[in-house]
Coordinates of C-alpha atoms and ligand atoms in Angstrom, one line a residue:
M1 CA -21.2 7.1 -1.6
A2 CA -20.2 11.5 -1.5
V3 CA -16.8 11.3 -3.2
S4 CA -15.3 13.8 -0.3
Y5 CA -13.9 16.4 -3.2
H6 CA -14.7 19.2 -0.3
R7 CA -11.7 17.9 1.7
P8 CA -8.4 18.4 0.9
T9 CA -7.6 14.8 1.4
K10 CA -7.8 13.4 -2.0
A11 CA -5.4 10.3 -4.3
I12 CA -3.8 11.7 -7.1
I13 CA -3.4 8.8 -9.8
D14 CA -0.3 9.2 -12.0
L15 CA -1.9 7.6 -15.5
E16 CA 1.6 8.4 -17.4
A17 CA 3.1 5.6 -15.0
I18 CA 0.1 2.7 -15.5
R19 CA 0.8 3.7 -19.7
Q20 CA 4.4 3.2 -18.8
N21 CA 4.4 0.4 -17.1
I22 CA 2.4 -1.6 -19.2
K23 CA 4.6 -0.1 -22.9
Q24 CA 7.2 -2.1 -20.6
E25 CA 4.7 -5.3 -19.9
I26 CA 4.1 -5.8 -23.6
N27 CA 8.3 -4.9 -24.4
W28 CA 9.0 -7.6 -22.0
S29 CA 6.6 -10.7 -22.6
K30 CA 5.7 -10.4 -26.0
K31 CA 2.2 -11.3 -25.1
E32 CA -1.1 -9.3 -25.1
V33 CA -1.7 -7.4 -22.0
F34 CA -5.7 -7.4 -20.7
A35 CA -5.2 -5.1 -18.0
V36 CA -6.6 -5.8 -14.3
V37 CA -9.4 -3.6 -13.8
K38 CA -10.9 -5.6 -11.2
A39 CA -11.7 -3.8 -7.7
N40 CA -11.8 0.3 -8.5
G41 CA -8.9 -0.7 -10.1
Y42 CA -6.5 -1.9 -7.3
G43 CA -8.9 1.5 -5.8
H44 CA -7.0 3.7 -8.8
G45 CA -10.2 4.4 -10.0
L46 CA -11.6 1.6 -12.9
V47 CA -12.8 3.7 -15.7
P48 CA -9.1 6.1 -16.4
V49 CA -7.1 3.2 -16.1
A50 CA -9.0 0.7 -17.7
I51 CA -9.3 4.2 -21.4
A52 CA -5.3 4.7 -20.1
A53 CA -3.7 0.4 -20.3
A54 CA -5.8 1.1 -23.8
E55 CA -3.8 3.1 -24.9
S56 CA -0.9 2.2 -24.0
G57 CA -1.8 -0.5 -25.8
A58 CA -3.3 -3.3 -24.3
S59 CA -5.4 -5.6 -25.9
G60 CA -8.8 -6.3 -23.3
F61 CA -9.6 -6.2 -19.3
C62 CA -9.7 -8.4 -16.1
V63 CA -12.1 -8.1 -13.9
A64 CA -13.8 -10.0 -10.7
T65 CA -17.7 -9.6 -11.5
L66 CA -19.7 -9.5 -13.7
D67 CA -20.9 -4.9 -13.0
E68 CA -16.8 -4.4 -13.0
G69 CA -17.2 -4.9 -17.3
I70 CA -20.2 -3.3 -17.8
E71 CA -19.2 -0.4 -16.7
L72 CA -16.3 -0.3 -18.3
R73 CA -19.2 -0.9 -21.3
Q74 CA -21.1 2.0 -20.2
H75 CA -18.7 3.8 -20.8
G76 CA -17.6 2.6 -24.0
L77 CA -14.6 0.5 -24.1
M78 CA -15.1 -1.7 -26.9
Q79 CA -12.4 -4.1 -25.8
P80 CA -12.8 -8.2 -24.5
I81 CA -13.4 -8.5 -20.8
L82 CA -13.3 -10.8 -19.0
V83 CA -14.6 -11.9 -15.5
L84 CA -11.8 -13.7 -14.2
S85 CA -15.0 -15.5 -11.6
V86 CA -18.0 -17.4 -11.5
I87 CA -21.0 -15.2 -12.2
S88 CA -24.7 -16.5 -11.5
V89 CA -25.8 -18.9 -14.2
Q90 CA -28.5 -16.3 -14.7
D91 CA -26.9 -13.9 -15.7
V92 CA -25.8 -14.9 -18.7
L93 CA -28.4 -13.2 -20.4
L94 CA -26.7 -9.9 -18.9
A95 CA -22.5 -11.3 -20.2
I96 CA -24.0 -11.5 -23.8
K97 CA -25.9 -8.0 -23.8
Y98 CA -22.4 -6.6 -22.7
D99 CA -20.5 -8.9 -25.1
I100 CA -18.8 -10.2 -21.5
S101 CA -16.2 -13.4 -21.9
I102 CA -16.7 -15.8 -18.9
T103 CA -15.3 -18.1 -16.2
V104 CA -16.7 -21.1 -16.5
T105 CA -15.5 -24.4 -13.7
S106 CA -18.2 -26.5 -14.1
L107 CA -19.8 -29.0 -16.4
S108 CA -23.3 -28.6 -14.9
W109 CA -22.5 -25.1 -14.8
L110 CA -22.8 -25.4 -18.5
E111 CA -25.9 -27.2 -18.5
K112 CA -27.7 -24.4 -16.5
A113 CA -26.6 -21.4 -18.8
Q114 CA -27.4 -23.8 -22.1
H115 CA -30.6 -24.4 -20.4
I116 CA -31.3 -20.9 -20.1
L117 CA -30.1 -19.6 -22.8
S118 CA -32.0 -21.9 -25.6
E119 CA -35.6 -20.2 -24.2
E120 CA -33.9 -17.1 -25.5
S121 CA -33.6 -16.4 -29.0
F122 CA -30.4 -15.0 -29.2
S123 CA -27.8 -14.5 -32.0
S124 CA -24.6 -13.8 -30.4
L125 CA -22.9 -16.3 -28.2
L126 CA -21.9 -16.1 -24.4
K127 CA -17.9 -15.9 -24.2
V128 CA -16.6 -18.8 -22.5
H129 CA -13.5 -19.1 -21.2
I130 CA -12.1 -22.4 -19.7
K131 CA -10.2 -21.8 -15.5
I132 CA -8.0 -25.2 -14.4
D133 CA -7.4 -25.4 -10.5
T134 CA -4.0 -26.9 -11.2
G135 CA -3.4 -26.6 -7.2
M136 CA -3.9 -22.8 -6.0
G137 CA -7.3 -23.8 -5.0
R138 CA -10.2 -21.3 -5.5
I139 CA -11.6 -22.3 -8.9
G140 CA -11.4 -24.0 -11.8
F141 CA -12.2 -27.5 -13.2
L142 CA -9.6 -30.0 -11.3
T143 CA -9.6 -33.1 -14.4
S144 CA -8.4 -33.0 -18.0
S145 CA -11.3 -35.4 -18.4
D146 CA -13.4 -33.1 -16.9
V147 CA -12.4 -30.2 -19.0
L148 CA -12.5 -32.4 -22.5
E149 CA -15.6 -33.6 -21.3
A150 CA -17.1 -29.4 -21.1
I151 CA -15.1 -28.5 -24.3
S152 CA -17.0 -31.5 -26.0
F153 CA -20.7 -30.1 -24.8
I154 CA -19.9 -26.4 -26.1
D155 CA -19.3 -28.0 -29.1
E156 CA -22.0 -29.1 -29.2
S157 CA -24.0 -26.8 -28.4
P158 CA -25.0 -23.3 -30.8
N159 CA -24.9 -21.6 -26.6
F160 CA -20.8 -20.7 -26.5
N161 CA -17.8 -19.2 -27.7
W162 CA -14.4 -21.7 -26.8
E163 CA -13.0 -18.1 -26.1
G164 CA -10.2 -19.6 -24.2
I165 CA -7.9 -22.3 -21.3
F166 CA -6.7 -20.1 -18.2
T167 CA -5.3 -21.1 -14.9
H168 CA -2.8 -18.9 -12.4
Y169 CA -0.2 -19.9 -10.2
A170 CA 0.0 -19.9 -6.1
T171 CA 3.7 -18.9 -5.5
A172 CA 4.5 -16.9 -8.3
D173 CA 5.9 -14.0 -6.5
Q174 CA 8.5 -15.8 -4.0
I175 CA 12.0 -17.1 -4.3
D176 CA 11.5 -20.6 -4.5
S177 CA 8.9 -22.1 -8.0
S178 CA 9.2 -26.0 -7.7
Y179 CA 5.9 -25.5 -6.3
W180 CA 5.1 -23.1 -9.8
K181 CA 6.7 -25.3 -11.7
K182 CA 4.4 -27.8 -10.5
Q183 CA 1.5 -26.1 -11.2
H184 CA 3.5 -25.2 -14.6
G185 CA 3.3 -28.7 -15.4
C186 CA 0.1 -29.6 -15.0
F187 CA -0.9 -26.1 -16.9
E188 CA 1.3 -27.6 -20.5
K189 CA 0.0 -31.3 -19.6
M190 CA -3.3 -30.7 -19.6
L191 CA -3.3 -28.4 -22.5
S192 CA -1.4 -31.1 -24.9
K193 CA -4.6 -33.3 -24.5
L194 CA -6.9 -30.7 -26.0
P195 CA -8.3 -31.3 -29.6
Y196 CA -7.0 -27.7 -30.2
L197 CA -6.1 -24.5 -28.9
P198 CA -8.5 -21.5 -28.3
T199 CA -8.0 -17.8 -29.3
Y200 CA -6.6 -17.3 -25.8
V201 CA -4.0 -19.2 -23.9
H202 CA -3.3 -17.7 -20.5
D203 CA -1.2 -18.1 -17.2
S204 CA 0.0 -15.1 -16.3
N205 CA -0.5 -12.6 -13.9
S206 CA 2.8 -10.1 -13.2
A207 CA 4.8 -12.1 -11.2
T208 CA 4.6 -15.4 -13.6
S209 CA 5.1 -12.9 -16.2
L210 CA 8.3 -11.1 -15.0
W211 CA 10.2 -14.2 -13.6
H212 CA 9.0 -17.1 -15.5
H213 CA 8.7 -18.7 -18.8
S214 CA 5.2 -19.8 -19.2
Q215 CA 3.0 -20.7 -21.2
G216 CA 0.2 -18.4 -23.6
N217 CA 0.0 -15.7 -25.7
M218 CA -1.8 -13.2 -23.2
V219 CA -1.0 -12.2 -19.7
R220 CA -3.3 -11.0 -16.6
L221 CA -1.7 -7.7 -15.8
G222 CA -2.4 -6.8 -12.3
I223 CA -0.2 -5.1 -9.8
A224 CA 2.5 -3.9 -12.1
M225 CA 0.5 -2.7 -14.1
Y226 CA -0.1 0.3 -11.0
G227 CA 3.6 0.3 -10.6
L228 CA 4.3 -2.1 -7.8
N229 CA 6.3 -5.1 -7.8
P230 CA 4.0 -8.5 -6.9
S231 CA 6.8 -9.0 -4.4
G232 CA 6.0 -6.3 -2.3
R233 CA 10.7 -6.6 -0.8
A234 CA 11.2 -10.4 -2.3
M235 CA 12.8 -10.0 -6.2
E236 CA 13.9 -7.9 -8.2
E237 CA 12.1 -6.1 -11.1
V238 CA 13.6 -7.0 -14.4
Y239 CA 12.1 -4.0 -15.7
P240 CA 12.0 -0.3 -13.5
L241 CA 8.0 -0.7 -11.9
K242 CA 6.4 3.3 -11.7
P243 CA 3.7 3.4 -8.7
A244 CA 1.6 4.9 -9.7
L245 CA -0.6 6.6 -6.7
S246 CA -0.2 8.5 -4.1
L247 CA -2.5 9.7 -1.3
E248 CA -1.8 13.3 -0.2
S249 CA -3.8 16.0 2.3
E250 CA -3.4 19.4 4.4
L251 CA -2.2 20.3 8.1
I252 CA -6.6 21.4 8.7
Q253 CA -4.8 21.6 12.5
V254 CA -1.5 23.6 14.4
K255 CA -1.7 23.7 17.3
Y256 CA 0.9 24.2 20.0
L257 CA 0.3 22.2 23.0
T258 CA 1.6 22.6 26.7
Q259 CA 3.7 19.4 28.6
G260 CA 1.4 16.3 29.1
A261 CA -2.3 17.3 26.4
G262 CA -3.3 14.2 26.2
I263 CA -4.2 13.7 22.5
G264 CA -7.2 11.8 21.0
Y265 CA -9.5 9.5 22.2
G266 CA -8.4 6.9 24.8
K267 CA -5.9 9.5 25.3
T268 CA -3.2 6.6 24.7
Y269 CA 0.0 10.1 23.4
E270 CA 0.7 12.3 26.4
T271 CA 2.5 15.4 24.3
T272 CA 5.9 14.7 25.9
E273 CA 7.1 18.0 26.0
N274 CA 5.7 21.7 24.9
Q275 CA 4.9 20.0 21.2
W276 CA 3.5 21.5 18.3
I277 CA 0.4 18.9 17.2
G278 CA -1.5 19.2 13.3
T279 CA -4.3 17.7 12.4
V280 CA -5.0 15.9 9.3
P281 CA -8.5 15.3 7.7
I282 CA -8.3 10.9 7.1
G283 CA -9.1 8.8 8.9
Y284 CA -10.0 4.5 8.8
A285 CA -13.5 5.4 6.9
D286 CA -10.6 6.4 4.5
G287 CA -9.2 3.6 4.4
Y288 CA -6.7 5.0 6.5
S289 CA -5.8 1.9 9.5
R290 CA -6.0 2.9 12.6
K291 CA -3.1 0.6 13.3
L292 CA -1.1 2.7 12.4
Q293 CA -1.2 5.0 15.3
G294 CA 3.3 5.7 15.6
F295 CA 3.1 4.9 11.8
Y296 CA 4.4 8.5 10.1
V297 CA 3.3 11.4 7.1
L298 CA 5.7 13.8 5.7
I299 CA 5.5 17.4 5.8
E300 CA 8.1 20.1 3.8
G301 CA 10.0 16.7 3.5
K302 CA 10.3 15.5 6.8
R303 CA 8.5 12.9 9.1
C304 CA 5.4 13.2 11.3
E305 CA 4.9 10.3 13.7
I306 CA 0.9 10.0 12.9
V307 CA 0.7 11.1 17.6
G308 CA -2.8 9.3 19.9
R309 CA -5.2 6.9 18.5
I310 CA -6.5 7.7 14.1
C311 CA -10.5 8.7 14.7
M312 CA -12.6 7.6 12.0
D313 CA -12.2 11.1 9.8
Q314 CA -8.7 12.6 10.8
L315 CA -5.9 12.0 12.8
M316 CA -3.1 14.2 14.4
V317 CA 0.3 14.2 14.0
R318 CA 3.9 15.2 16.2
L319 CA 5.7 18.4 14.3
P320 CA 9.0 19.1 14.8
H321 CA 7.7 22.8 14.5
E322 CA 5.1 25.2 14.2
F323 CA 4.5 24.6 9.7
P324 CA 1.7 27.2 8.3
E325 CA -2.0 26.1 8.5
G326 CA -2.8 23.9 4.8
S327 CA 0.5 22.5 5.0
K328 CA 0.9 20.0 2.8
V329 CA 0.8 16.5 3.7
T330 CA 2.3 13.1 2.3
L331 CA 0.9 9.8 3.6
I332 CA 1.4 7.4 0.5
G333 CA 4.6 9.0 -2.7
R334 CA 6.9 12.0 -2.6
N335 CA 7.5 14.7 -0.6
G336 CA 11.2 16.6 -0.4
D337 CA 14.3 13.2 -0.5
E338 CA 11.5 11.2 1.3
Q339 CA 9.4 8.9 1.0
I340 CA 6.2 6.4 2.1
T341 CA 5.4 3.6 -0.6
L342 CA 2.3 0.7 -0.9
Q343 CA 5.0 -1.1 0.8
D344 CA 6.2 0.8 3.7
I345 CA 2.0 0.4 4.7
A346 CA 2.1 -2.7 3.5
D347 CA 4.9 -3.6 6.2
Q348 CA 4.0 -2.0 8.5
L349 CA 0.4 -3.8 9.0
E350 CA 2.0 -7.0 8.2
T351 CA 0.2 -7.6 5.1
I352 CA 0.5 -6.8 1.1
H353 CA 0.4 -3.1 -0.8
Y354 CA -2.5 -5.1 -2.7
E355 CA -4.4 -4.7 0.6
V356 CA -3.1 -1.6 1.3
A357 CA -4.4 -0.1 -2.6
C358 CA -8.1 -1.3 -2.7
L359 CA -8.9 -0.5 1.2
L360 CA -8.5 3.3 0.2
S361 CA -12.7 4.4 0.4
P362 CA -14.4 5.3 -2.2
R363 CA -14.8 8.7 0.3
I364 CA -11.0 9.3 -1.6
P365 CA -11.8 11.5 -4.5
R366 CA -9.3 10.6 -6.6
E367 CA -7.5 13.2 -9.2
Y368 CA -5.4 11.8 -12.7
K369 CA -2.8 13.9 -13.9
Ligands
PLP1 C1 -6.0 -10.7 -9.8 C2 -5.9 -11.4 -10.8 C3 -4.9 -11.5 -11.3 C4 -4.0 -10.1 -11.9 O1 -3.0 -10.2 -10.8 P1 -1.9 -10.1 -10.8 O2 -0.4 -10.3 -9.2 O3 -2.3 -8.5 -9.4 O4 -1.0 -9.3 -11.7 C5 -4.1 -12.7 -12.7 N1 -5.2 -13.5 -12.9 C6 -6.3 -14.2 -11.7 C7 -7.3 -14.6 -12.3 C8 -5.9 -12.7 -10.5 O5 -7.6 -13.5 -9.8

């Protein structure tokens, strides 16, 4: 992917906002914070976000894939790294090589891993976190007898280091906490049956840490670190979160069209009078969805409607009056007294801000301040 630096479209990432959000979380939770930097740091950039997180007190990282963890190691980050998903058993040697902790969800996986590891003469152990499925229905052990069996297997094996145990809650970001309590009760019960506890016991994503009293000594902090309210608009932030991402571009052409001029593919918009129309170099290939037709951008503090279909690489906006070519266009962030948040875009797309941030394509350069 050619990152397109020679185009005025860029995502600006405020690393100071990320640092502040993490510091507030450490003060709030009084737990260790592992920064969740999966999916290119929720679109904010894997390595720069991880470095900022470490500078502000995060003591480890969570990723979704082994490759994300390896990239952190290759950039010199030495903190503990946990892969939250299941890795292919044939990749255990890589996990050991890069000292990356992995998630275990079945005894059969451990047995297969053991088989591979026993053929090598490794001095280091594979660090594992046991995942409990308390009601998310995604990955994890379902019964305490299976967990106890896995722990005995690990204890008897020369190849594993049991480093952590964790679970994940499905409804921590919702006002109704009944299902959260059910899952939490299930995790507590599981913990009470263990012969001993590993170094890390963790059941908190951002929402659980903000709005629930829970177990454990570590928080897997994702969305709140990026300054976004995990619940969207449903629940109040317990400390002020500062959004880190803005998305900006410039008008590359400004033209005056007479009434009845067609705009974009399918000619879905026709100028209703003589109008100023501007073109912005961003499109759906950048992760700026076609469904945002009819939404708006900000120029000189004014809302300008997106008219006509959004193209792959460009979109058109209706201007209230002539603006100079090169005028700054804000697609996410503050401009004058106006602001467009990731949540505003999520509302328009009937999705969540997590998805909007992750969809911003690697073609858009990330600029750090
Ligand atoms: C992504 C993820 C997190 C982080 O969740 P946020 O809501 O972004 O804080 C935590 N734990 C697991 C298992 C995850 O997959």
